Each structure stands twice: as structure tokens, then as C-alpha cells.
Amino acid sequence: MCGRFAITMPNDAMAQLFRAAPANALPEVPNFNVCPTTQVHVVTSEVNARRLGSMRWGFVPQWYKTPTDGPLLINARAETVADKAAFKAAVRTRRCLIPATGFYEWTKDADGNRLPWYIYPKDGDLLAFAGIWQVWDKGEEPMQTCAIVTTAANTAMSKIHHRMPVVVTEADWPLWLGEAGHGAARLMQAAPEDAMALHRVGRTVNSNRASGPQLIEPLEDQEASPNS
């Protein structure tokens, strides 16, 4: 799964990278602790033009009477996304990219303590998670919501967690966004074994209120710091 991530690229640089027109109001960056139900950056393709906008991370199906009327849908499984009632229309016609610098996962020690890890691209490039989106219009104002598509982890990642986000490479952005015809289903697979790096980070990030660049620093660097 993917339940927390970081995004550090400035909004103007993000818009330039994706060749997308930026919305007037975008989430603040850098954010080293992006949490579910908050607004996240989302790239969509609309009438032959890309848009960098903002959506609530937490997909809300049309039949929910309120945003909390059912489970919080922050992820959609690649293996079942085309069949699930909540997601099947979106994966056909409303696919998006969700930019990230890296993401977090957790293991547990012998005492059950949650030990966070930070996973990021080895080449330093920005990640583009495969996403789907939905407008929920049962409230006072329509709400744009999204979920991250996940798949079975590759061997390296499986040592930490059995799931990981689907990462779309730049060459495949047009296909996932629906700009390059059909066949996006083939993109819903794990990143190559050598594409990602990971390291343990401090348990401060276990709190959804934590912030700051220290959240992604390797644990051994923090322990060696005179201020740790």
C-alpha cells in the first residue's frame, strides 16, 4: 500500500516537468509528510492539455452520502481496480499522475514497534504514482478525490511490505493519462528491482503531525548528529 509520502519539488518546476498548466491554488511544498485526506498534487489530461491541480487523497465513490460514509479509499489494487464498483469507471476514463519525491512504509520490531522506512528513486528523479480520480458531488460543493494504484511489491521492496505504488515512467505518462490510446493496463506493475533505494528513518514520522526534512534523513545520520 501507500499511506504516506513526501513531495519537495517546487510547484512551478513540477508544472514544467509535466508540461501542465498549474492551478491557482496548489498544496504547499516542500511537504515531507503527506497524509491521507489532505490535498495532494495531481496531473490530469483535459481536452488535449495537461493540468496540475489539487485533489483530496481519499477516493469517495458516488454512493457515499458523506466522505466518511465508508472505508477510506486511499489505494486501489491494480489486480482488481478494473472490477471494483468504486473504481472501474475511473480507471477507464479518469486516470491521473500523483507526483512524489518518495514514500514511507513500516516494519515492526520484536516488541511490535513501528519502524519507518523511506523509499525513493535511485536516480533522484521525481516519482509519478499511477492514480485514479472521482468527483463526489453529494456535499455543498463538488469535491475532487483520488487514490493511488498499488501492485505486488518487487523483491527488494517485499522485504519491507508486500505492496507498493505503481510508478509510471515519463515515457508512459501519455499512455496512463489517456493521451496515447489504449493499453494502460500493462503499466500496472512493480518498478524494476534496481529503480528504488530505501533506508530506515526516525520514528518521528509515525505521527501525522510531524514535518521537516529530517523525516527523510537516514536513521544512522540522525543518531550521529550532535543535536539528535
GROMACS .gro file of N, CA and C in nm, residues 82-225:
model
  432
   82ALA      N    1  -1.008  -0.272  -1.209
   82ALA     CA    2  -1.099  -0.269  -1.324
   82ALA      C    3  -1.232  -0.337  -1.295
   83ASP      N    4  -1.241  -0.408  -1.182
   83ASP     CA    5  -1.362  -0.482  -1.148
   83ASP      C    6  -1.440  -0.423  -1.031
   84LYS      N    7  -1.371  -0.353  -0.942
   84LYS     CA    8  -1.437  -0.297  -0.825
   84LYS      C    9  -1.534  -0.186  -0.864
   85ALA      N   10  -1.655  -0.193  -0.809
   85ALA     CA   11  -1.757  -0.093  -0.844
   85ALA      C   12  -1.710   0.049  -0.818
   86ALA      N   13  -1.634   0.069  -0.711
   86ALA     CA   14  -1.590   0.205  -0.676
   86ALA      C   15  -1.492   0.262  -0.777
   87PHE      N   16  -1.414   0.174  -0.844
   87PHE     CA   17  -1.301   0.221  -0.924
   87PHE      C   18  -1.312   0.196  -1.074
   88LYS      N   19  -1.396   0.105  -1.118
   88LYS     CA   20  -1.386   0.058  -1.257
   88LYS      C   21  -1.412   0.166  -1.361
   89ALA      N   22  -1.502   0.260  -1.333
   89ALA     CA   23  -1.524   0.369  -1.428
   89ALA      C   24  -1.406   0.464  -1.430
   90ALA      N   25  -1.351   0.491  -1.314
   90ALA     CA   26  -1.239   0.584  -1.304
   90ALA      C   27  -1.116   0.532  -1.376
   91VAL      N   28  -1.085   0.403  -1.361
   91VAL     CA   29  -0.963   0.351  -1.422
   91VAL      C   30  -0.974   0.348  -1.575
   92ARG      N   31  -1.095   0.349  -1.625
   92ARG     CA   32  -1.113   0.354  -1.770
   92ARG      C   33  -1.100   0.497  -1.824
   93THR      N   34  -1.154   0.594  -1.752
   93THR     CA   35  -1.167   0.729  -1.810
   93THR      C   36  -1.111   0.843  -1.725
   94ARG      N   37  -1.072   0.816  -1.601
   94ARG     CA   38  -1.024   0.923  -1.514
   94ARG      C   39  -0.895   0.881  -1.443
   95ARG      N   40  -0.790   0.868  -1.524
   95ARG     CA   41  -0.660   0.832  -1.467
   95ARG      C   42  -0.577   0.959  -1.449
   96CYS      N   43  -0.488   0.959  -1.350
   96CYS     CA   44  -0.407   1.076  -1.321
   96CYS      C   45  -0.269   1.032  -1.274
   97LEU      N   46  -0.180   1.127  -1.260
   97LEU     CA   47  -0.047   1.105  -1.203
   97LEU      C   48  -0.037   1.186  -1.074
   98ILE      N   49   0.021   1.124  -0.972
   98ILE     CA   50   0.037   1.189  -0.842
   98ILE      C   51   0.186   1.200  -0.813
   99PRO      N   52   0.244   1.320  -0.821
   99PRO     CA   53   0.389   1.337  -0.804
   99PRO      C   54   0.432   1.313  -0.659
  100ALA      N   55   0.551   1.255  -0.644
  100ALA     CA   56   0.608   1.231  -0.512
  100ALA      C   57   0.759   1.226  -0.523
  101THR      N   58   0.825   1.267  -0.416
  101THR     CA   59   0.970   1.255  -0.408
  101THR      C   60   1.010   1.119  -0.355
  102GLY      N   61   0.928   1.063  -0.268
  102GLY     CA   62   0.949   0.931  -0.210
  102GLY      C   63   0.830   0.897  -0.124
  103PHE      N   64   0.828   0.775  -0.069
  103PHE     CA   65   0.716   0.734   0.015
  103PHE      C   66   0.766   0.651   0.132
  104TYR      N   67   0.679   0.633   0.231
  104TYR     CA   68   0.714   0.562   0.353
  104TYR      C   69   0.642   0.428   0.362
  105GLU      N   70   0.709   0.332   0.425
  105GLU     CA   71   0.645   0.208   0.467
  105GLU      C   72   0.702   0.171   0.603
  106TRP      N   73   0.637   0.076   0.669
  106TRP     CA   74   0.675   0.040   0.805
  106TRP      C   75   0.696  -0.111   0.821
  107THR      N   76   0.795  -0.146   0.903
  107THR     CA   77   0.809  -0.282   0.953
  107THR      C   78   0.787  -0.275   1.104
  108LYS      N   79   0.795  -0.388   1.172
  108LYS     CA   80   0.780  -0.391   1.317
  108LYS      C   81   0.896  -0.468   1.378
  109ASP      N   82   0.938  -0.423   1.497
  109ASP     CA   83   1.043  -0.497   1.568
  109ASP      C   84   0.978  -0.604   1.656
  110ALA      N   85   1.060  -0.673   1.733
  110ALA     CA   86   1.011  -0.785   1.814
  110ALA      C   87   0.907  -0.741   1.917
  111ASP      N   88   0.909  -0.613   1.954
  111ASP     CA   89   0.814  -0.562   2.053
  111ASP      C   90   0.691  -0.499   1.989
  112GLY      N   91   0.681  -0.505   1.857
  112GLY     CA   92   0.565  -0.450   1.789
  112GLY      C   93   0.574  -0.302   1.758
  113ASN      N   94   0.692  -0.242   1.782
  113ASN     CA   95   0.708  -0.100   1.750
  113ASN      C   96   0.716  -0.081   1.598
  114ARG      N   97   0.651   0.024   1.547
  114ARG     CA   98   0.651   0.052   1.404
  114ARG      C   99   0.779   0.125   1.364
  115LEU      N  100   0.852   0.067   1.269
  115LEU     CA  101   0.980   0.119   1.225
  115LEU      C  102   0.966   0.171   1.081
  116PRO      N  103   0.976   0.302   1.062
  116PRO     CA  104   0.952   0.359   0.928
  116PRO      C  105   1.074   0.350   0.835
  117TRP      N  106   1.044   0.333   0.707
  117TRP     CA  107   1.143   0.332   0.600
  117TRP      C  108   1.103   0.436   0.496
  118TYR      N  109   1.204   0.495   0.433
  118TYR     CA  110   1.179   0.590   0.325
  118TYR      C  111   1.228   0.527   0.195
  119ILE      N  112   1.142   0.525   0.092
  119ILE     CA  113   1.173   0.463  -0.036
  119ILE      C  114   1.169   0.571  -0.144
  120TYR      N  115   1.269   0.575  -0.230
  120TYR     CA  116   1.282   0.685  -0.325
  120TYR      C  117   1.358   0.636  -0.449
  121PRO      N  118   1.350   0.707  -0.561
  121PRO     CA  119   1.419   0.663  -0.683
  121PRO      C  120   1.570   0.681  -0.673
  122LYS      N  121   1.645   0.580  -0.715
  122LYS     CA  122   1.791   0.588  -0.708
  122LYS      C  123   1.847   0.701  -0.792
  123ASP      N  124   1.781   0.732  -0.903
  123ASP     CA  125   1.834   0.835  -0.993
  123ASP      C  126   1.797   0.976  -0.950
  124GLY      N  127   1.721   0.989  -0.841
  124GLY     CA  128   1.686   1.121  -0.790
  124GLY      C  129   1.571   1.188  -0.862
  125ASP      N  130   1.515   1.121  -0.963
  125ASP     CA  131   1.404   1.180  -1.037
  125ASP      C  132   1.277   1.184  -0.951
  126LEU      N  133   1.181   1.262  -0.995
  126LEU     CA  134   1.051   1.266  -0.929
  126LEU      C  135   0.972   1.142  -0.964
  127LEU      N  136   0.901   1.086  -0.867
  127LEU     CA  137   0.811   0.975  -0.892
  127LEU      C  138   0.678   1.026  -0.944
  128ALA      N  139   0.614   0.947  -1.027
  128ALA     CA  140   0.477   0.976  -1.070
  128ALA      C  141   0.394   0.851  -1.041
  129PHE      N  142   0.318   0.854  -0.932
  129PHE     CA  143   0.233   0.740  -0.899
  129PHE      C  144   0.115   0.734  -0.995
  130ALA      N  145   0.077   0.614  -1.033
  130ALA     CA  146  -0.046   0.596  -1.109
  130ALA      C  147  -0.164   0.623  -1.017
  131GLY      N  148  -0.256   0.708  -1.060
  131GLY     CA  149  -0.371   0.741  -0.977
  131GLY      C  150  -0.500   0.737  -1.057
  132ILE      N  151  -0.611   0.734  -0.985
  132ILE     CA  152  -0.743   0.749  -1.044
  132ILE      C  153  -0.818   0.855  -0.964
  133TRP      N  154  -0.916   0.920  -1.029
  133TRP     CA  155  -0.985   1.027  -0.958
  133TRP      C  156  -1.134   1.024  -0.982
  134GLN      N  157  -1.205   1.094  -0.895
  134GLN     CA  158  -1.351   1.091  -0.893
  134GLN      C  159  -1.403   1.222  -0.835
  135VAL      N  160  -1.505   1.279  -0.895
  135VAL     CA  161  -1.572   1.395  -0.837
  135VAL      C  162  -1.689   1.344  -0.753
  136TRP      N  163  -1.689   1.381  -0.626
  136TRP     CA  164  -1.800   1.347  -0.535
  136TRP      C  165  -1.883   1.473  -0.516
  137ASP      N  166  -2.012   1.465  -0.551
  137ASP     CA  167  -2.095   1.586  -0.555
  137ASP      C  168  -2.216   1.581  -0.462
  138LYS      N  169  -2.205   1.507  -0.353
  138LYS     CA  170  -2.318   1.499  -0.259
  138LYS      C  171  -2.309   1.605  -0.148
  139GLY      N  172  -2.202   1.681  -0.145
  139GLY     CA  173  -2.185   1.783  -0.042
  139GLY      C  174  -2.229   1.920  -0.090
  140GLU      N  175  -2.194   2.022  -0.015
  140GLU     CA  176  -2.230   2.159  -0.053
  140GLU      C  177  -2.159   2.200  -0.181
  141GLU      N  178  -2.037   2.152  -0.201
  141GLU     CA  179  -1.961   2.180  -0.322
  141GLU      C  180  -1.901   2.050  -0.373
  142PRO      N  181  -1.886   2.034  -0.506
  142PRO     CA  182  -1.822   1.915  -0.559
  142PRO      C  183  -1.679   1.900  -0.506
  143MET      N  184  -1.638   1.778  -0.481
  143MET     CA  185  -1.506   1.750  -0.426
  143MET      C  186  -1.432   1.655  -0.520
  144GLN      N  187  -1.314   1.695  -0.564
  144GLN     CA  188  -1.231   1.607  -0.645
  144GLN      C  189  -1.145   1.521  -0.553
  145THR      N  190  -1.152   1.391  -0.573
  145THR     CA  191  -1.084   1.297  -0.485
  145THR      C  192  -1.002   1.198  -0.568
  146CYS      N  193  -0.901   1.138  -0.507
  146CYS     CA  194  -0.814   1.048  -0.582
  146CYS      C  195  -0.763   0.935  -0.496
  147ALA      N  196  -0.710   0.833  -0.562
  147ALA     CA  197  -0.648   0.718  -0.496
  147ALA      C  198  -0.524   0.680  -0.574
  148ILE      N  199  -0.427   0.619  -0.506
  148ILE     CA  200  -0.304   0.571  -0.568
  148ILE      C  201  -0.320   0.423  -0.600
  149VAL      N  202  -0.285   0.386  -0.722
  149VAL     CA  203  -0.292   0.246  -0.763
  149VAL      C  204  -0.168   0.173  -0.710
  150THR      N  205  -0.189   0.058  -0.647
  150THR     CA  206  -0.077  -0.020  -0.593
  150THR      C  207  -0.074  -0.158  -0.657
  151THR      N  208   0.042  -0.222  -0.646
  151THR     CA  209   0.060  -0.356  -0.701
  151THR      C  210   0.148  -0.438  -0.608
  152ALA      N  211   0.165  -0.566  -0.640
  152ALA     CA  212   0.253  -0.651  -0.558
  152ALA      C  213   0.395  -0.596  -0.563
  153ALA      N  214   0.461  -0.594  -0.449
  153ALA     CA  215   0.595  -0.538  -0.439
  153ALA      C  216   0.696  -0.622  -0.516
  154ASN      N  217   0.800  -0.555  -0.566
  154ASN     CA  218   0.911  -0.631  -0.624
  154ASN      C  219   0.992  -0.693  -0.509
  155THR      N  220   1.091  -0.773  -0.544
  155THR     CA  221   1.164  -0.850  -0.442
  155THR      C  222   1.230  -0.760  -0.339
  156ALA      N  223   1.294  -0.651  -0.385
  156ALA     CA  224   1.362  -0.562  -0.293
  156ALA      C  225   1.265  -0.497  -0.196
  157MET      N  226   1.152  -0.451  -0.245
  157MET     CA  227   1.053  -0.383  -0.163
  157MET      C  228   0.980  -0.481  -0.071
  158SER      N  229   0.965  -0.605  -0.114
  158SER     CA  230   0.887  -0.703  -0.037
  158SER      C  231   0.949  -0.735   0.098
  159LYS      N  232   1.075  -0.700   0.117
  159LYS     CA  233   1.138  -0.720   0.248
  159LYS      C  234   1.079  -0.627   0.353
  160ILE      N  235   1.014  -0.520   0.306
  160ILE     CA  236   0.950  -0.424   0.395
  160ILE      C  237   0.799  -0.437   0.393
  161HIS      N  238   0.741  -0.447   0.273
  161HIS     CA  239   0.596  -0.454   0.260
  161HIS      C  240   0.561  -0.530   0.133
  162HIS      N  241   0.445  -0.596   0.133
  162HIS     CA  242   0.408  -0.679   0.020
  162HIS      C  243   0.343  -0.600  -0.094
  163ARG      N  244   0.316  -0.471  -0.073
  163ARG     CA  245   0.257  -0.386  -0.176
  163ARG      C  246   0.345  -0.263  -0.199
  164MET      N  247   0.330  -0.202  -0.317
  164MET     CA  248   0.399  -0.077  -0.345
  164MET      C  249   0.318   0.002  -0.449
  165PRO      N  250   0.336   0.134  -0.454
  165PRO     CA  251   0.265   0.212  -0.555
  165PRO      C  252   0.311   0.176  -0.697
  166VAL      N  253   0.220   0.185  -0.791
  166VAL     CA  254   0.258   0.175  -0.932
  166VAL      C  255   0.324   0.306  -0.972
  167VAL      N  256   0.447   0.298  -1.022
  167VAL     CA  257   0.521   0.416  -1.065
  167VAL      C  258   0.522   0.420  -1.218
  168VAL      N  259   0.476   0.529  -1.275
  168VAL     CA  260   0.469   0.545  -1.420
  168VAL      C  261   0.591   0.625  -1.467
  169THR      N  262   0.668   0.568  -1.558
  169THR     CA  263   0.785   0.639  -1.610
  169THR      C  264   0.741   0.750  -1.706
  170GLU      N  265   0.829   0.847  -1.726
  170GLU     CA  266   0.794   0.963  -1.808
  170GLU      C  267   0.750   0.922  -1.948
  171ALA      N  268   0.814   0.820  -2.005
  171ALA     CA  269   0.778   0.777  -2.140
  171ALA      C  270   0.635   0.725  -2.147
  172ASP      N  271   0.584   0.679  -2.033
  172ASP     CA  272   0.449   0.621  -2.031
  172ASP      C  273   0.343   0.717  -1.976
  173TRP      N  274   0.381   0.838  -1.941
  173TRP     CA  275   0.281   0.933  -1.891
  173TRP      C  276   0.165   0.951  -1.990
  174PRO      N  277   0.194   0.968  -2.122
  174PRO     CA  278   0.081   0.988  -2.215
  174PRO      C  279  -0.016   0.869  -2.217
  175LEU      N  280   0.038   0.748  -2.205
  175LEU     CA  281  -0.050   0.630  -2.207
  175LEU      C  282  -0.136   0.625  -2.083
  176TRP      N  283  -0.078   0.649  -1.966
  176TRP     CA  284  -0.157   0.643  -1.843
  176TRP      C  285  -0.263   0.754  -1.840
  177LEU      N  286  -0.229   0.870  -1.892
  177LEU     CA  287  -0.323   0.983  -1.891
  177LEU      C  288  -0.428   0.974  -2.001
  178GLY      N  289  -0.419   0.872  -2.085
  178GLY     CA  290  -0.519   0.855  -2.190
  178GLY      C  291  -0.491   0.935  -2.315
  179GLU      N  292  -0.369   0.986  -2.328
  179GLU     CA  293  -0.333   1.067  -2.445
  179GLU      C  294  -0.280   0.982  -2.561
  180ALA      N  295  -0.245   0.857  -2.531
  180ALA     CA  296  -0.178   0.772  -2.631
  180ALA      C  297  -0.256   0.644  -2.657
  181GLY      N  298  -0.387   0.653  -2.657
  181GLY     CA  299  -0.469   0.538  -2.690
  181GLY      C  300  -0.487   0.441  -2.576
  182HIS      N  301  -0.514   0.315  -2.611
  182HIS     CA  302  -0.545   0.212  -2.512
  182HIS      C  303  -0.419   0.135  -2.472
  183GLY      N  304  -0.432   0.057  -2.366
  183GLY     CA  305  -0.321  -0.028  -2.322
  183GLY      C  306  -0.260   0.011  -2.190
  184ALA      N  307  -0.323   0.103  -2.115
  184ALA     CA  308  -0.267   0.149  -1.988
  184ALA      C  309  -0.258   0.037  -1.884
  185ALA      N  310  -0.337  -0.069  -1.900
  185ALA     CA  311  -0.336  -0.178  -1.801
  185ALA      C  312  -0.197  -0.240  -1.788
  186ARG      N  313  -0.120  -0.241  -1.896
  186ARG     CA  314   0.013  -0.303  -1.890
  186ARG      C  315   0.110  -0.227  -1.800
  187LEU      N  316   0.076  -0.104  -1.766
  187LEU     CA  317   0.163  -0.022  -1.682
  187LEU      C  318   0.149  -0.054  -1.534
  188MET      N  319   0.045  -0.128  -1.498
  188MET     CA  320   0.017  -0.152  -1.356
  188MET      C  321   0.099  -0.269  -1.304
  189GLN      N  322   0.229  -0.244  -1.289
  189GLN     CA  323   0.321  -0.345  -1.238
  189GLN      C  324   0.426  -0.277  -1.151
  190ALA      N  325   0.503  -0.358  -1.080
  190ALA     CA  326   0.604  -0.305  -0.989
  190ALA      C  327   0.719  -0.241  -1.064
  191ALA      N  328   0.782  -0.144  -1.001
  191ALA     CA  329   0.901  -0.082  -1.057
  191ALA      C  330   1.014  -0.185  -1.065
  192PRO      N  331   1.109  -0.168  -1.158
  192PRO     CA  332   1.222  -0.261  -1.167
  192PRO      C  333   1.299  -0.270  -1.036
  193GLU      N  334   1.362  -0.384  -1.015
  193GLU     CA  335   1.433  -0.411  -0.889
  193GLU      C  336   1.536  -0.303  -0.856
  194ASP      N  337   1.603  -0.252  -0.959
  194ASP     CA  338   1.714  -0.159  -0.935
  194ASP      C  339   1.673  -0.013  -0.942
  195ALA      N  340   1.543   0.015  -0.948
  195ALA     CA  341   1.498   0.153  -0.966
  195ALA      C  342   1.489   0.231  -0.836
  196MET      N  343   1.469   0.161  -0.723
  196MET     CA  344   1.442   0.230  -0.598
  196MET      C  345   1.550   0.203  -0.494
  197ALA      N  346   1.570   0.300  -0.407
  197ALA     CA  347   1.657   0.285  -0.291
  197ALA      C  348   1.572   0.305  -0.165
  198LEU      N  349   1.623   0.259  -0.052
  198LEU     CA  350   1.547   0.275   0.073
  198LEU      C  351   1.641   0.280   0.191
  199HIS      N  352   1.594   0.344   0.298
  199HIS     CA  353   1.669   0.346   0.423
  199HIS      C  354   1.574   0.369   0.540
  200ARG      N  355   1.616   0.325   0.658
  200ARG     CA  356   1.540   0.350   0.778
  200ARG      C  357   1.544   0.498   0.813
  201VAL      N  358   1.434   0.549   0.865
  201VAL     CA  359   1.427   0.685   0.913
  201VAL      C  360   1.376   0.684   1.057
  202GLY      N  361   1.387   0.797   1.124
  202GLY     CA  362   1.346   0.806   1.263
  202GLY      C  363   1.195   0.790   1.280
  203ARG      N  364   1.154   0.751   1.399
  203ARG     CA  365   1.013   0.722   1.425
  203ARG      C  366   0.928   0.849   1.441
  204THR      N  367   0.990   0.965   1.427
  204THR     CA  368   0.913   1.089   1.434
  204THR      C  369   0.801   1.090   1.330
  205VAL      N  370   0.829   1.032   1.212
  205VAL     CA  371   0.730   1.034   1.104
  205VAL      C  372   0.609   0.946   1.135
  206ASN      N  373   0.615   0.867   1.241
  206ASN     CA  374   0.498   0.788   1.280
  206ASN      C  375   0.379   0.877   1.313
  207SER      N  376   0.407   1.002   1.349
  207SER     CA  377   0.300   1.099   1.376
  207SER      C  378   0.263   1.173   1.249
  208ASN      N  379   0.133   1.181   1.221
  208ASN     CA  380   0.092   1.255   1.101
  208ASN      C  381   0.107   1.406   1.118
  209ARG      N  382   0.146   1.450   1.235
  209ARG     CA  383   0.168   1.593   1.259
  209ARG      C  384   0.314   1.633   1.240
  210ALA      N  385   0.402   1.535   1.224
  210ALA     CA  386   0.544   1.564   1.209
  210ALA      C  387   0.571   1.632   1.076
  211SER      N  388   0.676   1.714   1.072
  211SER     CA  389   0.712   1.784   0.949
  211SER      C  390   0.861   1.812   0.949
  212GLY      N  391   0.911   1.849   0.832
  212GLY     CA  392   1.051   1.888   0.821
  212GLY      C  393   1.137   1.788   0.747
  213PRO      N  394   1.248   1.835   0.688
  213PRO     CA  395   1.334   1.749   0.607
  213PRO      C  396   1.401   1.636   0.684
  214GLN      N  397   1.410   1.649   0.817
  214GLN     CA  398   1.473   1.542   0.896
  214GLN      C  399   1.395   1.411   0.888
  215LEU      N  400   1.268   1.419   0.846
  215LEU     CA  401   1.186   1.298   0.841
  215LEU      C  402   1.240   1.198   0.740
  216ILE      N  403   1.309   1.244   0.635
  216ILE     CA  404   1.357   1.151   0.534
  216ILE      C  405   1.506   1.120   0.548
  217GLU      N  406   1.571   1.177   0.649
  217GLU     CA  407   1.713   1.152   0.668
  217GLU      C  408   1.737   1.011   0.717
  218PRO      N  409   1.845   0.945   0.671
  218PRO     CA  410   1.876   0.810   0.720
  218PRO      C  411   1.892   0.808   0.871
  219LEU      N  412   1.845   0.705   0.934
  219LEU     CA  413   1.846   0.696   1.079
  219LEU      C  414   1.988   0.706   1.134
  220GLU      N  415   2.085   0.643   1.068
  220GLU     CA  416   2.223   0.646   1.120
  220GLU      C  417   2.279   0.788   1.117
  221ASP      N  418   2.237   0.871   1.021
  221ASP     CA  419   2.283   1.009   1.017
  221ASP      C  420   2.226   1.088   1.133
  222GLN      N  421   2.100   1.062   1.168
  222GLN     CA  422   2.036   1.132   1.280
  222GLN      C  423   2.103   1.093   1.412
  223GLU      N  424   2.136   0.964   1.425
  223GLU     CA  425   2.198   0.918   1.550
  223GLU      C  426   2.337   0.975   1.567
  224ALA      N  427   2.403   1.004   1.452
  224ALA     CA  428   2.539   1.058   1.458
  224ALA      C  429   2.541   1.208   1.480
  225SER      N  430   2.424   1.273   1.461
  225SER     CA  431   2.418   1.418   1.474
  225SER      C  432   2.432   1.461   1.620
   0.00000   0.00000   0.00000
